[in-house]
mmCIF file of C-alpha atoms in Angstrom:
data_model
loop_
_atom_site.group_PDB
_atom_site.id
_atom_site.type_symbol
_atom_site.label_atom_id
_atom_site.label_comp_id
_atom_site.label_asym_id
_atom_site.label_seq_id
_atom_site.Cartn_x
_atom_site.Cartn_y
_atom_site.Cartn_z
ATOM 1 C CA MET T 1 -27.705 57.636 -4.245
ATOM 2 C CA HIS T 2 -29.286 60.941 -5.168
ATOM 3 C CA ALA T 3 -30.187 63.463 -2.488
ATOM 4 C CA THR T 4 -33.877 64.188 -2.094
ATOM 5 C CA ALA T 5 -35.631 67.208 -0.696
ATOM 6 C CA ALA T 6 -35.965 65.312 2.561
ATOM 7 C CA THR T 7 -32.241 64.515 2.836
ATOM 8 C CA GLU T 8 -30.780 67.817 1.547
ATOM 9 C CA PRO T 9 -29.456 70.078 4.323
ATOM 10 C CA ALA T 10 -31.594 73.126 4.941
ATOM 11 C CA ARG T 11 -30.170 76.271 3.364
ATOM 12 C CA LYS T 12 -29.748 79.381 5.446
ATOM 13 C CA PRO T 13 -31.998 82.172 4.255
ATOM 14 C CA GLU T 14 -30.089 84.881 2.385
ATOM 15 C CA ARG T 15 -29.527 87.993 4.488
ATOM 16 C CA ALA T 16 -31.718 90.817 3.301
ATOM 17 C CA ARG T 17 -29.738 93.580 1.607
ATOM 18 C CA PRO T 18 -29.607 96.651 3.871
ATOM 19 C CA LYS T 19 -31.709 99.474 2.515
ATOM 20 C CA ALA T 20 -29.958 102.775 1.900
ATOM 21 C CA PRO T 21 -31.543 105.839 3.478
ATOM 22 C CA PRO T 22 -32.826 108.789 1.425
ATOM 23 C CA VAL T 23 -30.210 111.504 0.972
ATOM 24 C CA GLY T 24 -30.757 115.205 1.524
ATOM 25 C CA VAL T 25 -28.693 118.385 1.603
ATOM 26 C CA VAL T 26 -28.560 121.094 4.270
ATOM 27 C CA ILE T 27 -27.251 124.556 3.385
ATOM 28 C CA PHE T 28 -26.741 126.645 6.500
ATOM 29 C CA ALA T 29 -26.793 130.379 5.752
ATOM 30 C CA ASN T 30 -23.507 130.717 7.629
ATOM 31 C CA GLU T 31 -21.389 127.592 7.368
ATOM 32 C CA LYS T 32 -19.268 128.832 10.285
ATOM 33 C CA GLU T 33 -22.325 129.392 12.478
ATOM 34 C CA PRO T 34 -24.983 126.725 11.709
ATOM 35 C CA SER T 35 -27.230 127.959 14.547
ATOM 36 C CA GLU T 36 -28.301 130.814 12.254
ATOM 37 C CA GLY T 37 -30.381 128.255 10.298
ATOM 38 C CA GLY T 38 -30.710 127.575 6.604
ATOM 39 C CA TRP T 39 -32.387 125.419 3.973
ATOM 40 C CA ALA T 40 -32.845 121.654 3.606
ATOM 41 C CA CYS T 41 -34.086 119.480 0.752
ATOM 42 C CA VAL T 42 -34.401 115.733 0.129
ATOM 43 C CA ASP T 43 -33.699 114.446 -3.390
ATOM 44 C CA GLY T 44 -35.122 117.363 -5.354
ATOM 45 C CA GLY T 45 -38.242 117.674 -3.224
ATOM 46 C CA THR T 46 -39.760 120.758 -1.666
ATOM 47 C CA PRO T 47 -37.122 122.748 0.255
ATOM 48 C CA PHE T 48 -37.838 123.791 3.820
ATOM 49 C CA THR T 49 -36.165 126.035 6.375
ATOM 50 C CA VAL T 50 -34.306 124.712 9.406
ATOM 51 C CA THR T 51 -33.155 126.560 12.501
ATOM 52 C CA GLN T 52 -30.994 123.762 13.914
ATOM 53 C CA ALA T 53 -29.820 120.254 13.073
ATOM 54 C CA ALA T 54 -32.399 118.805 15.470
ATOM 55 C CA ASP T 55 -35.147 119.969 13.043
ATOM 56 C CA LEU T 56 -34.022 117.451 10.398
ATOM 57 C CA PRO T 57 -35.889 114.162 9.888
ATOM 58 C CA SER T 58 -33.887 111.321 11.418
ATOM 59 C CA ASN T 59 -34.511 108.795 8.633
ATOM 60 C CA VAL T 60 -32.570 110.839 6.053
ATOM 61 C CA LEU T 61 -28.810 111.030 5.556
ATOM 62 C CA TRP T 62 -28.008 114.751 5.515
ATOM 63 C CA VAL T 63 -24.946 116.172 3.791
ATOM 64 C CA THR T 64 -24.239 119.604 5.254
ATOM 65 C CA ASN T 65 -22.195 122.554 4.052
ATOM 66 C CA THR T 66 -20.493 122.812 7.452
ATOM 67 C CA ASP T 67 -16.702 122.862 7.295
ATOM 68 C CA TRP T 68 -14.639 120.231 9.103
ATOM 69 C CA MET T 69 -13.715 122.320 12.153
ATOM 70 C CA GLU T 70 -17.230 123.603 12.747
ATOM 71 C CA PHE T 71 -18.760 120.179 12.079
ATOM 72 C CA ASN T 72 -16.730 118.753 14.954
ATOM 73 C CA ALA T 73 -17.125 121.825 17.188
ATOM 74 C CA GLN T 74 -20.917 121.618 16.915
ATOM 75 C CA GLY T 75 -20.817 117.902 17.774
ATOM 76 C CA TYR T 76 -22.329 116.974 14.403
ATOM 77 C CA ASN T 77 -19.720 114.216 14.037
ATOM 78 C CA ARG T 78 -21.589 112.371 16.789
ATOM 79 C CA ILE T 79 -25.028 112.650 15.146
ATOM 80 C CA HIS T 80 -25.810 109.458 13.250
ATOM 81 C CA ASN T 81 -27.283 110.994 10.081
ATOM 82 C CA LEU T 82 -25.174 114.128 9.523
ATOM 83 C CA ARG T 83 -22.181 114.209 7.189
ATOM 84 C CA ARG T 84 -19.518 116.805 6.394
ATOM 85 C CA VAL T 85 -19.440 119.074 3.364
ATOM 86 C CA ASN T 86 -17.018 116.765 1.546
ATOM 87 C CA PHE T 87 -18.943 113.512 2.003
ATOM 88 C CA PHE T 88 -18.784 113.112 -1.793
ATOM 89 C CA ARG T 89 -15.142 114.328 -1.752
ATOM 90 C CA THR T 90 -16.080 117.393 -3.837
ATOM 91 C CA PRO T 91 -17.514 120.045 -1.471
ATOM 92 C CA LEU T 92 -21.156 121.022 -1.982
ATOM 93 C CA LYS T 93 -20.280 124.558 -3.082
ATOM 94 C CA GLN T 94 -17.998 123.171 -5.806
ATOM 95 C CA ILE T 95 -20.664 120.706 -6.971
ATOM 96 C CA ALA T 96 -23.131 123.597 -7.171
ATOM 97 C CA ALA T 97 -20.679 125.755 -9.154
ATOM 98 C CA ASP T 98 -19.949 122.871 -11.527
ATOM 99 C CA ILE T 99 -23.617 122.633 -12.469
ATOM 100 C CA GLY T 100 -24.115 126.388 -12.728
ATOM 101 C CA LEU T 101 -25.632 127.094 -9.310
ATOM 102 C CA SER T 102 -24.849 129.537 -6.522
ATOM 103 C CA LEU T 103 -25.419 128.798 -2.837
ATOM 104 C CA ASP T 104 -24.873 132.377 -1.702
ATOM 105 C CA GLY T 105 -27.649 134.149 0.194
ATOM 106 C CA ALA T 106 -31.184 133.730 -1.120
ATOM 107 C CA ASN T 107 -29.886 131.605 -4.035
ATOM 108 C CA ALA T 108 -29.642 128.651 -1.657
ATOM 109 C CA SER T 109 -33.439 128.332 -1.393
ATOM 110 C CA THR T 110 -33.733 127.404 -5.085
ATOM 111 C CA SER T 111 -30.282 125.967 -5.849
ATOM 112 C CA ILE T 112 -30.643 123.382 -3.104
ATOM 113 C CA VAL T 113 -33.316 121.532 -5.113
ATOM 114 C CA PRO T 114 -31.169 120.446 -8.113
ATOM 115 C CA LEU T 115 -28.125 120.119 -5.828
ATOM 116 C CA SER T 116 -29.935 117.633 -3.602
ATOM 117 C CA SER T 117 -31.029 115.705 -6.719
ATOM 118 C CA VAL T 118 -27.409 115.334 -7.855
ATOM 119 C CA CYS T 119 -26.293 114.138 -4.414
ATOM 120 C CA ALA T 120 -29.195 111.723 -3.972
ATOM 121 C CA ARG T 121 -28.613 110.320 -7.461
ATOM 122 C CA ALA T 122 -24.940 109.708 -6.643
ATOM 123 C CA ALA T 123 -26.014 107.834 -3.503
ATOM 124 C CA ARG T 124 -28.474 105.692 -5.497
ATOM 125 C CA ILE T 125 -25.859 104.854 -8.120
ATOM 126 C CA ALA T 126 -23.420 103.832 -5.370
ATOM 127 C CA ASP T 127 -26.134 101.791 -3.640
ATOM 128 C CA ASP T 128 -26.829 99.917 -6.889
ATOM 129 C CA ALA T 129 -23.137 99.472 -7.711
ATOM 130 C CA TYR T 130 -21.689 98.050 -4.482
ATOM 131 C CA ARG T 131 -22.465 95.162 -2.173
ATOM 132 C CA TRP T 132 -22.366 96.793 1.251
ATOM 133 C CA ARG T 133 -20.974 94.696 4.097
ATOM 134 C CA THR T 134 -22.667 96.872 6.729
ATOM 135 C CA ASP T 135 -25.547 99.337 6.784
ATOM 136 C CA PRO T 136 -25.025 101.645 3.786
ATOM 137 C CA PHE T 137 -23.763 105.199 4.321
ATOM 138 C CA SER T 138 -22.761 104.622 7.922
ATOM 139 C CA THR T 139 -19.189 105.901 7.522
ATOM 140 C CA ASP T 140 -17.800 109.437 7.242
ATOM 141 C CA SER T 141 -17.488 109.596 3.451
ATOM 142 C CA LEU T 142 -18.554 107.837 0.281
ATOM 143 C CA ALA T 143 -14.925 106.807 -0.337
ATOM 144 C CA ASP T 144 -14.803 105.135 3.101
ATOM 145 C CA GLU T 145 -18.106 103.445 2.325
ATOM 146 C CA ILE T 146 -16.808 102.039 -0.963
ATOM 147 C CA LYS T 147 -13.556 100.887 0.651
ATOM 148 C CA ALA T 148 -15.512 99.032 3.340
ATOM 149 C CA SER T 149 -17.340 97.068 0.625
ATOM 150 C CA MET T 150 -14.046 95.734 -0.796
ATOM 151 C CA PRO T 151 -11.718 93.001 0.443
ATOM 152 C CA PRO T 152 -9.298 94.374 3.045
ATOM 153 C CA ASP T 153 -5.847 95.383 1.850
ATOM 154 C CA VAL T 154 -2.757 93.321 2.619
ATOM 155 C CA PRO T 155 -0.588 95.660 4.734
ATOM 156 C CA PRO T 156 2.792 96.542 3.217
ATOM 157 C CA ILE T 157 5.811 94.686 4.529
ATOM 158 C CA ARG T 158 7.066 96.498 7.603
ATOM 159 C CA ILE T 159 10.498 97.407 6.266
ATOM 160 C CA LEU T 160 8.923 99.204 3.277
ATOM 161 C CA ILE T 161 6.428 101.371 5.189
ATOM 162 C CA PRO T 162 8.703 104.470 5.509
ATOM 163 C CA GLN T 163 9.783 104.227 1.862
ATOM 164 C CA LEU T 164 6.234 103.951 0.551
ATOM 165 C CA LEU T 165 5.079 106.875 2.717
ATOM 166 C CA ALA T 166 7.977 108.999 1.427
ATOM 167 C CA ALA T 167 7.058 108.092 -2.168
ATOM 168 C CA TYR T 168 3.368 108.932 -1.695
ATOM 169 C CA GLN T 169 2.243 112.383 -2.817
ATOM 170 C CA LYS T 170 -1.517 112.702 -3.118
ATOM 171 C CA ASP T 171 -1.635 116.140 -4.759
ATOM 172 C CA SER T 172 0.526 119.009 -5.968
ATOM 173 C CA SER T 173 0.540 122.528 -4.551
ATOM 174 C CA VAL T 174 2.011 125.099 -6.933
ATOM 175 C CA ARG T 175 3.221 128.544 -5.877
ATOM 176 C CA CYS T 176 0.883 130.844 -7.749
ATOM 177 C CA PRO T 177 1.572 134.587 -8.072
ATOM 178 C CA TRP T 178 -1.122 136.953 -6.884
ATOM 179 C CA VAL T 179 -2.752 138.561 -9.898
ATOM 180 C CA SER T 180 -5.487 141.184 -9.592
ATOM 181 C CA ASP T 181 -8.828 140.924 -11.339
ATOM 182 C CA THR T 182 -8.844 137.115 -11.500
ATOM 183 C CA VAL T 183 -11.258 134.344 -10.511
ATOM 184 C CA TYR T 184 -10.512 130.875 -9.142
ATOM 185 C CA VAL T 185 -11.545 128.041 -11.441
ATOM 186 C CA THR T 186 -11.180 124.254 -11.194
ATOM 187 C CA LEU T 187 -10.871 122.482 -14.553
ATOM 188 C CA ARG T 188 -11.258 118.725 -14.589
ATOM 189 C CA CYS T 189 -11.276 115.726 -16.854
ATOM 190 C CA ASN T 190 -14.443 113.653 -17.075
ATOM 191 C CA ARG T 191 -14.389 111.926 -13.680
ATOM 192 C CA ALA T 192 -15.698 108.509 -14.739
ATOM 193 C CA GLN T 193 -13.405 108.237 -17.760
ATOM 194 C CA TYR T 194 -10.425 109.497 -15.790
ATOM 195 C CA ALA T 195 -10.950 107.054 -12.915
ATOM 196 C CA GLN T 196 -11.115 104.153 -15.359
ATOM 197 C CA LYS T 197 -7.906 105.338 -17.039
ATOM 198 C CA ILE T 198 -5.912 105.644 -13.794
ATOM 199 C CA LEU T 199 -7.245 102.328 -12.472
ATOM 200 C CA SER T 200 -5.835 100.598 -15.572
ATOM 201 C CA THR T 201 -2.312 101.459 -14.313
ATOM 202 C CA PRO T 202 -0.190 98.321 -13.725
ATOM 203 C CA ILE T 203 0.816 98.033 -10.055
ATOM 204 C CA PRO T 204 3.622 96.160 -8.253
ATOM 205 C CA ASP T 205 3.403 92.640 -6.939
ATOM 206 C CA ASP T 206 3.746 92.390 -3.149
ATOM 207 C CA ALA T 207 7.094 90.543 -3.343
ATOM 208 C CA TRP T 208 10.031 92.984 -3.086
ATOM 209 C CA GLU T 209 13.820 92.734 -3.304
ATOM 210 C CA GLU T 210 16.268 95.352 -2.032
ATOM 211 C CA ILE T 211 19.090 96.489 -4.337
ATOM 212 C CA PRO T 212 21.608 98.497 -2.285
ATOM 213 C CA GLY T 213 23.710 101.186 -3.923
ATOM 214 C CA HIS T 214 26.922 99.136 -4.136
ATOM 215 C CA LEU T 215 25.160 96.617 -6.407
ATOM 216 C CA LEU T 216 24.005 99.301 -8.853
ATOM 217 C CA PRO T 217 26.034 100.710 -11.762
ATOM 218 C CA GLU T 218 28.664 103.236 -10.619
ATOM 219 C CA SER T 219 27.731 106.324 -12.642
ATOM 220 C CA ASP T 220 24.588 108.370 -11.951
ATOM 221 C CA LYS T 221 23.635 108.164 -15.627
ATOM 222 C CA ASP T 222 23.895 104.361 -15.748
ATOM 223 C CA ARG T 223 21.976 103.993 -12.480
ATOM 224 C CA LEU T 224 19.168 106.139 -13.833
ATOM 225 C CA GLU T 225 19.088 104.210 -17.114
ATOM 226 C CA PHE T 226 18.990 100.931 -15.190
ATOM 227 C CA ALA T 227 15.996 102.093 -13.153
ATOM 228 C CA LEU T 228 14.132 103.727 -16.032
ATOM 229 C CA ASN T 229 14.456 100.648 -18.254
ATOM 230 C CA SER T 230 13.590 98.092 -15.583
ATOM 231 C CA GLU T 231 10.802 95.701 -16.553
ATOM 232 C CA ARG T 232 10.106 95.208 -12.867
ATOM 233 C CA PRO T 233 8.442 97.890 -10.676
ATOM 234 C CA VAL T 234 10.993 100.237 -9.121
ATOM 235 C CA LEU T 235 10.889 102.081 -5.809
ATOM 236 C CA ALA T 236 13.909 104.370 -5.918
ATOM 237 C CA GLU T 237 15.772 106.291 -3.226
ATOM 238 C CA VAL T 238 16.621 109.552 -4.964
ATOM 239 C CA MET T 239 17.932 113.072 -4.777
ATOM 240 C CA VAL T 240 16.026 115.413 -7.111
ATOM 241 C CA ASP T 241 17.886 118.520 -8.282
ATOM 242 C CA VAL T 242 15.951 121.231 -10.154
ATOM 243 C CA ALA T 243 18.754 123.819 -10.117
ATOM 244 C CA ASP T 244 19.132 123.606 -13.898
ATOM 245 C CA THR T 245 15.401 123.353 -14.548
ATOM 246 C CA ASP T 246 13.392 126.353 -15.697
ATOM 247 C CA PRO T 247 12.068 127.874 -12.423
ATOM 248 C CA ASP T 248 8.453 127.984 -13.619
ATOM 249 C CA GLU T 249 8.620 124.360 -14.730
ATOM 250 C CA ALA T 250 10.266 123.299 -11.459
ATOM 251 C CA ASN T 251 7.486 125.070 -9.555
ATOM 252 C CA LEU T 252 4.883 123.224 -11.612
ATOM 253 C CA VAL T 253 6.537 119.846 -10.957
ATOM 254 C CA ALA T 254 5.836 120.540 -7.241
ATOM 255 C CA PHE T 255 7.996 117.672 -6.018
ATOM 256 C CA GLY T 256 7.248 117.264 -2.300
ATOM 257 C CA SER T 257 4.862 120.236 -2.262
ATOM 258 C CA ASN T 258 1.304 119.244 -1.418
ATOM 259 C CA PHE T 259 -1.826 120.751 0.121
ATOM 260 C CA GLY T 260 -2.569 120.352 3.811
ATOM 261 C CA LYS T 261 -0.120 118.946 6.327
ATOM 262 C CA ARG T 262 3.569 118.716 5.485
ATOM 263 C CA MET T 263 4.490 115.325 4.062
ATOM 264 C CA PRO T 264 7.569 113.254 5.003
ATOM 265 C CA ILE T 265 10.828 114.274 3.327
ATOM 266 C CA ARG T 266 10.592 112.964 -0.213
ATOM 267 C CA LYS T 267 13.576 110.654 -0.605
ATOM 268 C CA TRP T 268 11.737 107.937 -2.526
ATOM 269 C CA VAL T 269 9.789 107.816 -5.793
ATOM 270 C CA SER T 270 7.851 105.146 -7.643
ATOM 271 C CA HIS T 271 8.745 103.957 -11.128
ATOM 272 C CA ILE T 272 6.018 106.063 -12.732
ATOM 273 C CA GLU T 273 7.131 109.263 -11.037
ATOM 274 C CA LEU T 274 10.761 108.546 -11.850
ATOM 275 C CA LEU T 275 9.908 108.268 -15.546
ATOM 276 C CA TRP T 276 8.390 111.741 -15.762
ATOM 277 C CA LEU T 277 10.607 113.468 -13.191
ATOM 278 C CA ALA T 278 13.699 112.479 -15.187
ATOM 279 C CA ARG T 279 12.381 114.598 -18.077
ATOM 280 C CA PHE T 280 12.315 117.792 -16.006
ATOM 281 C CA ALA T 281 14.993 117.425 -13.313
ATOM 282 C CA HIS T 282 18.348 115.853 -12.558
ATOM 283 C CA VAL T 283 17.687 112.681 -10.559
ATOM 284 C CA LYS T 284 20.413 110.862 -8.664
ATOM 285 C CA ILE T 285 19.654 107.314 -7.479
ATOM 286 C CA HIS T 286 21.095 105.964 -4.217
ATOM 287 C CA SER T 287 19.378 102.567 -3.919
ATOM 288 C CA LEU T 288 16.376 100.610 -5.183
ATOM 289 C CA TRP T 289 13.695 98.183 -4.221
ATOM 290 C CA LEU T 290 12.402 95.990 -7.053
ATOM 291 C CA SER T 291 9.038 94.251 -7.050
ATOM 292 C CA ALA T 292 8.767 90.786 -8.587
ATOM 293 C CA ALA T 293 6.543 91.950 -11.453
ATOM 294 C CA TYR T 294 3.862 94.306 -12.664
ATOM 295 C CA ARG T 295 0.263 93.108 -12.510
ATOM 296 C CA GLY T 296 -3.175 94.495 -13.137
ATOM 297 C CA LEU T 297 -5.502 95.705 -10.427
ATOM 298 C CA SER T 298 -7.408 92.859 -8.791
ATOM 299 C CA GLU T 299 -10.898 92.445 -10.218
ATOM 300 C CA ALA T 300 -12.372 93.058 -6.770
ATOM 301 C CA TYR T 301 -11.128 96.661 -7.021
ATOM 302 C CA HIS T 302 -12.354 97.401 -10.549
ATOM 303 C CA LEU T 303 -15.007 100.033 -11.148
ATOM 304 C CA PRO T 304 -18.456 98.412 -10.943
ATOM 305 C CA SER T 305 -19.966 97.451 -14.301
ATOM 306 C CA ILE T 306 -22.738 100.023 -13.848
ATOM 307 C CA LEU T 307 -20.023 102.706 -14.227
ATOM 308 C CA THR T 308 -18.298 101.191 -17.262
ATOM 309 C CA GLU T 309 -20.672 99.186 -19.472
ATOM 310 C CA ASP T 310 -22.917 102.036 -20.582
ATOM 311 C CA PRO T 311 -20.806 104.620 -22.459
ATOM 312 C CA TYR T 312 -23.363 107.327 -21.651
ATOM 313 C CA ILE T 313 -22.966 106.899 -17.881
ATOM 314 C CA ALA T 314 -19.803 109.016 -18.082
ATOM 315 C CA LEU T 315 -22.059 111.960 -18.979
ATOM 316 C CA SER T 316 -23.730 111.737 -15.567
ATOM 317 C CA TYR T 317 -22.258 114.163 -13.044
ATOM 318 C CA SER T 318 -23.499 111.945 -10.196
ATOM 319 C CA ALA T 319 -21.856 108.836 -11.663
ATOM 320 C CA GLY T 320 -18.625 110.808 -11.964
ATOM 321 C CA LEU T 321 -18.712 111.586 -8.240
ATOM 322 C CA VAL T 322 -19.029 107.868 -7.467
ATOM 323 C CA ALA T 323 -16.188 106.911 -9.831
ATOM 324 C CA GLU T 324 -13.906 109.549 -8.323
ATOM 325 C CA ASN T 325 -14.634 108.296 -4.809
ATOM 326 C CA HIS T 326 -13.831 104.761 -5.971
ATOM 327 C CA LEU T 327 -10.424 105.965 -7.177
ATOM 328 C CA GLN T 328 -9.972 107.972 -3.971
ATOM 329 C CA CYS T 329 -10.474 104.985 -1.695
ATOM 330 C CA LEU T 330 -7.928 102.881 -3.599
ATOM 331 C CA SER T 331 -5.277 105.582 -3.746
ATOM 332 C CA SER T 332 -5.247 106.984 -0.208
ATOM 333 C CA ASP T 333 -3.089 106.395 2.834
ATOM 334 C CA TYR T 334 -4.879 105.167 5.935
ATOM 335 C CA TYR T 335 -4.723 105.578 9.690
ATOM 336 C CA THR T 336 -3.858 102.541 11.780
ATOM 337 C CA ARG T 337 -4.109 102.290 15.552
ATOM 338 C CA SER T 338 -1.603 99.431 15.685
ATOM 339 C CA SER T 339 1.366 101.415 14.391
ATOM 340 C CA ARG T 340 4.170 99.205 13.157
ATOM 341 C CA ILE T 341 6.578 102.154 12.982
ATOM 342 C CA PRO T 342 7.219 104.138 16.214
ATOM 343 C CA GLY T 343 5.749 107.631 16.056
ATOM 344 C CA ASN T 344 3.795 106.978 12.870
ATOM 345 C CA ASN T 345 0.160 105.947 12.596
ATOM 346 C CA TYR T 346 -0.209 106.028 8.824
ATOM 347 C CA GLU T 347 0.490 103.420 6.205
ATOM 348 C CA VAL T 348 0.029 103.291 2.459
ATOM 349 C CA THR T 349 -0.076 100.441 -0.043
ATOM 350 C CA ALA T 350 2.180 100.246 -3.086
ATOM 351 C CA ARG T 351 -1.030 100.296 -5.130
ATOM 352 C CA ALA T 352 -1.941 103.717 -3.728
ATOM 353 C CA VAL T 353 1.572 105.049 -4.366
ATOM 354 C CA TRP T 354 1.445 103.907 -8.008
ATOM 355 C CA LEU T 355 -2.082 105.167 -8.671
ATOM 356 C CA ARG T 356 -1.302 108.613 -7.209
ATOM 357 C CA ALA T 357 1.920 108.768 -9.214
ATOM 358 C CA ALA T 358 -0.020 107.964 -12.390
ATOM 359 C CA ASP T 359 -2.547 110.649 -11.477
ATOM 360 C CA ARG T 360 0.175 113.203 -10.737
ATOM 361 C CA ALA T 361 1.825 112.494 -14.078
ATOM 362 C CA GLN T 362 -1.431 112.911 -16.014
ATOM 363 C CA SER T 363 -2.556 115.942 -14.013
ATOM 364 C CA PHE T 364 0.863 117.580 -14.445
ATOM 365 C CA LEU T 365 0.573 117.321 -18.235
ATOM 366 C CA LEU T 366 -2.871 118.930 -18.054
ATOM 367 C CA ALA T 367 -1.540 121.667 -15.735
ATOM 368 C CA LYS T 368 1.280 122.339 -18.213
ATOM 369 C CA ARG T 369 -1.260 122.884 -21.005
ATOM 370 C CA VAL T 370 -3.250 125.222 -18.744
ATOM 371 C CA VAL T 371 -0.119 127.305 -18.100
ATOM 372 C CA GLU T 372 0.766 127.341 -21.802
ATOM 373 C CA ALA T 373 -2.742 128.625 -22.529
ATOM 374 C CA GLY T 374 -2.026 131.681 -20.350
ATOM 375 C CA PHE T 375 -3.684 130.813 -17.025
ATOM 376 C CA TYR T 376 -2.172 130.620 -13.521
ATOM 377 C CA VAL T 377 -2.054 127.173 -11.904
ATOM 378 C CA SER T 378 -2.176 126.814 -8.099
ATOM 379 C CA GLY T 379 -2.388 123.023 -7.875
ATOM 380 C CA TYR T 380 -3.522 119.769 -9.438
ATOM 381 C CA GLN T 381 -4.808 116.334 -8.442
ATOM 382 C CA MET T 382 -7.270 113.632 -9.497
ATOM 383 C CA GLY T 383 -7.428 114.820 -13.103
ATOM 384 C CA SER T 384 -8.236 118.382 -12.061
ATOM 385 C CA VAL T 385 -6.289 121.636 -12.171
ATOM 386 C CA MET T 386 -6.943 124.563 -9.838
ATOM 387 C CA CYS T 387 -6.122 127.816 -11.582
ATOM 388 C CA ARG T 388 -6.782 131.532 -11.743
ATOM 389 C CA ALA T 389 -8.035 133.279 -14.867
ATOM 390 C CA ARG T 390 -8.296 136.957 -15.580
ATOM 391 C CA ARG T 391 -11.868 138.185 -15.759
ATOM 392 C CA SER T 392 -11.212 139.337 -19.324
ATOM 393 C CA ASP T 393 -10.043 135.807 -20.251
ATOM 394 C CA LEU T 394 -13.165 133.879 -19.243
ATOM 395 C CA THR T 395 -14.280 133.452 -22.871
ATOM 396 C CA LYS T 396 -10.787 132.224 -23.721
ATOM 397 C CA LEU T 397 -11.013 129.793 -20.785
ATOM 398 C CA ALA T 398 -14.330 128.432 -22.068
ATOM 399 C CA GLU T 399 -12.768 127.869 -25.498
ATOM 400 C CA PHE T 400 -9.788 126.109 -23.905
ATOM 401 C CA CYS T 401 -12.083 123.754 -21.936
ATOM 402 C CA LEU T 402 -14.062 122.952 -25.086
ATOM 403 C CA ALA T 403 -10.903 122.197 -27.082
ATOM 404 C CA GLU T 404 -9.453 120.029 -24.294
ATOM 405 C CA GLY T 405 -12.725 118.249 -23.481
ATOM 406 C CA LEU T 406 -12.617 119.508 -19.890
ATOM 407 C CA MET T 407 -15.367 120.169 -17.383
ATOM 408 C CA SER T 408 -15.416 123.486 -15.545
ATOM 409 C CA PRO T 409 -17.754 125.531 -13.376
ATOM 410 C CA SER T 410 -20.366 127.338 -15.432
ATOM 411 C CA ILE T 411 -18.452 129.980 -17.398
ATOM 412 C CA ASP T 412 -21.766 131.718 -18.176
ATOM 413 C CA GLN T 413 -22.460 132.085 -14.462
ATOM 414 C CA MET T 414 -18.960 133.433 -13.790
ATOM 415 C CA MET T 415 -19.298 135.952 -16.604
ATOM 416 C CA ALA T 416 -22.663 137.040 -15.216
ATOM 417 C CA LEU T 417 -21.135 137.468 -11.753
ATOM 418 C CA TYR T 418 -17.865 139.079 -12.738
ATOM 419 C CA GLY T 419 -18.362 140.415 -16.224
ATOM 420 C CA ASP T 420 -19.409 143.924 -15.225
ATOM 421 C CA GLY T 421 -18.002 144.187 -11.706
ATOM 422 C CA ASP T 422 -14.836 143.551 -9.830
ATOM 423 C CA ALA T 423 -13.756 139.909 -9.666
ATOM 424 C CA PRO T 424 -12.407 138.652 -6.357
ATOM 425 C CA GLY T 425 -8.642 139.069 -6.193
#
């Protein structure tokens, strides 16, 4: 018997897709003292002055240039439509510099127009690319927003939490000598292409087996060979010795040296990091954990098709911001209220450990080329290298970026600022 319209169960109406708010940018004249006022602009529209956050229209999501401490001190973290300077991960001043703009002084009144266009375009691309589970742009950052649209992660097995945290290094801080007459520059790979490359990294299955030291080969050399040649993902307990490594190269490796808060003592490394560390340091293995197998990233975590199908989308700065935030949300540790390890409220997935290790390996190779080209590296992460260049070498830096296919802040603008005067030391 065939169902008829009269006998078919009534279908629930599809929930209307939440509408994303317009996005604007606020540049306070003094980011440490927002009460002094500044400029605001929505999506490339007409800029207007503001004297306080209360002046801003409430139906717009506003990304401010206020730093984290001041944002919280002013109570902006409690205002529903205000976001910190790094909502898009890259701070507003860096975005402006990347596209050849300055936010200093009176420049803000004109630069805010194209800057707000870039930010609003990134928000629109993200809104088109993801299926939001809640009202869009209701979290603290675009990366958090993207993560909330994905299936929740399976927490790591409890016994592996300390090992994964000790193997996780999100960035690399390099001791950089002070050199006079230099400017800070961030060089980066194309964000969209780089995110797609790192997300193609094979990651471990969630089934793990412990291999204690007494079951490994006796000699350090044989243990290392066993781990390096394993077809299964390796999480290795190690001792890294750089005593015989060239000091400059050891500094650039930056094992256990990251930006921000001090990380746990690095006694563990992932398979990927082990492979490249063994080329530059003596590595002694104490024990291993082996995953059942390598596998590809689940389709639910792939970059949206809007960021991959059109080869020209990689040329969009705004699309690059979205792709980088996608990679960020999949490769970060996370806070958990229900701590499963006493005294520790952070956890990290094996996926995040492997993706960051792949990023560190790729970014290290880029940093090495930057050093070989004669510039001073202070750190690297996410396909970018932070460096210092002599004012007299800015043309050389532009040529290096062109040869390497790298993005950089506007060299023309830097030469205009520093070409005839003193560069900041």
